[in-house]
Amino acid sequence: MGSRERSAPLAPRAWFAPRVGKRGVSAYLERAAQRQIERDNLDELIADFDEANGPADPEAVAAKRAKLTGGTSSGSGAAA
């Protein structure tokens, strides 16, 4: 494959290189990948829970979120 041909587009270094410097790009990308893997694992865990127990009650989720964050119990419709 030539230098201009890629199977998937890469994020421009200009987005993150100023934050991490030239030598920090690899570590930055590794941390980003690890965060995504953690999110994917959490999504799988939630899906398994929902399959076994049914989906969570949105009102109960909003009330618990409000208790944890000190907000109101009227949810914004965000997924739990």
Tab-separated table of C-alpha atoms in Angstrom:
chain	number	residue	atom	x	y	z
A	1	MET	CA	0.000	0.000	0.000
A	2	GLY	CA	1.356	3.456	-0.885
A	3	SER	CA	1.858	6.186	1.673
A	4	ARG	CA	-1.363	7.912	0.566
A	5	GLU	CA	-3.504	4.761	0.517
A	6	ARG	CA	-5.026	3.701	3.805
A	7	SER	CA	-7.734	1.219	4.696
A	8	ALA	CA	-9.159	3.639	7.276
A	9	PRO	CA	-8.576	7.348	7.789
A	10	LEU	CA	-6.293	8.300	10.651
A	11	ALA	CA	-6.918	11.209	12.990
A	12	PRO	CA	-4.693	14.131	12.082
A	13	ARG	CA	-1.790	14.563	14.459
A	14	ALA	CA	-2.728	18.233	14.576
A	15	TRP	CA	-5.627	17.302	16.840
A	16	PHE	CA	-3.567	15.865	19.654
A	17	ALA	CA	0.147	16.415	19.019
A	18	PRO	CA	0.089	19.956	20.475
A	19	ARG	CA	-1.260	18.489	23.721
A	20	VAL	CA	1.227	15.656	24.045
A	21	GLY	CA	4.283	16.573	21.984
A	22	LYS	CA	5.913	14.478	19.291
A	23	ARG	CA	7.057	11.738	21.649
A	24	GLY	CA	3.747	11.481	23.503
A	25	VAL	CA	1.540	10.560	20.543
A	26	SER	CA	1.927	6.803	20.944
A	27	ALA	CA	1.120	6.883	24.663
A	28	TYR	CA	-1.834	9.186	23.997
A	29	LEU	CA	-3.253	6.792	21.416
A	30	GLU	CA	-2.652	3.807	23.694
A	31	ARG	CA	-4.601	5.501	26.516
A	32	ALA	CA	-7.409	6.412	24.108
A	33	ALA	CA	-7.631	2.810	22.912
A	34	GLN	CA	-7.670	1.551	26.511
A	35	ARG	CA	-10.540	3.919	27.379
A	36	GLN	CA	-12.492	2.678	24.364
A	37	ILE	CA	-11.918	-0.951	25.358
A	38	GLU	CA	-13.170	-0.153	28.873
A	39	ARG	CA	-16.294	1.482	27.414
A	40	ASP	CA	-16.880	-1.491	25.103
A	41	ASN	CA	-16.529	-3.870	28.057
A	42	LEU	CA	-18.993	-1.791	30.078
A	43	ASP	CA	-21.466	-1.805	27.170
A	44	GLU	CA	-21.210	-5.621	27.038
A	45	LEU	CA	-21.749	-5.870	30.800
A	46	ILE	CA	-24.837	-3.650	30.606
A	47	ALA	CA	-26.206	-5.648	27.668
A	48	ASP	CA	-25.725	-8.895	29.615
A	49	PHE	CA	-27.469	-7.381	32.641
A	50	ASP	CA	-30.363	-6.128	30.500
A	51	GLU	CA	-30.712	-9.554	28.878
A	52	ALA	CA	-30.877	-11.262	32.271
A	53	ASN	CA	-32.981	-8.670	34.121
A	54	GLY	CA	-34.694	-6.512	31.530
A	55	PRO	CA	-33.851	-2.880	30.865
A	56	ALA	CA	-33.483	-0.457	33.742
A	57	ASP	CA	-36.431	1.804	34.574
A	58	PRO	CA	-35.509	5.247	33.154
A	59	GLU	CA	-37.204	7.080	36.040
A	60	ALA	CA	-35.333	5.032	38.640
A	61	VAL	CA	-32.055	5.650	36.789
A	62	ALA	CA	-32.751	9.406	36.680
A	63	ALA	CA	-33.552	9.455	40.399
A	64	LYS	CA	-30.365	7.593	41.308
A	65	ARG	CA	-28.312	9.807	38.972
A	66	ALA	CA	-29.769	12.886	40.677
A	67	LYS	CA	-28.926	11.457	44.099
A	68	LEU	CA	-25.334	10.765	43.037
A	69	THR	CA	-24.763	14.070	41.267
A	70	GLY	CA	-26.858	16.367	43.436
A	71	GLY	CA	-29.079	17.233	40.452
A	72	THR	CA	-32.800	16.937	39.946
A	73	SER	CA	-34.481	13.625	39.231
A	74	SER	CA	-35.964	14.780	35.909
A	75	GLY	CA	-33.645	13.001	33.510
A	76	SER	CA	-32.454	14.351	30.199
A	77	GLY	CA	-33.202	11.048	28.523
A	78	ALA	CA	-29.539	10.022	28.590
A	79	ALA	CA	-28.880	6.316	28.444
A	80	ALA	CA	-28.050	4.670	31.716
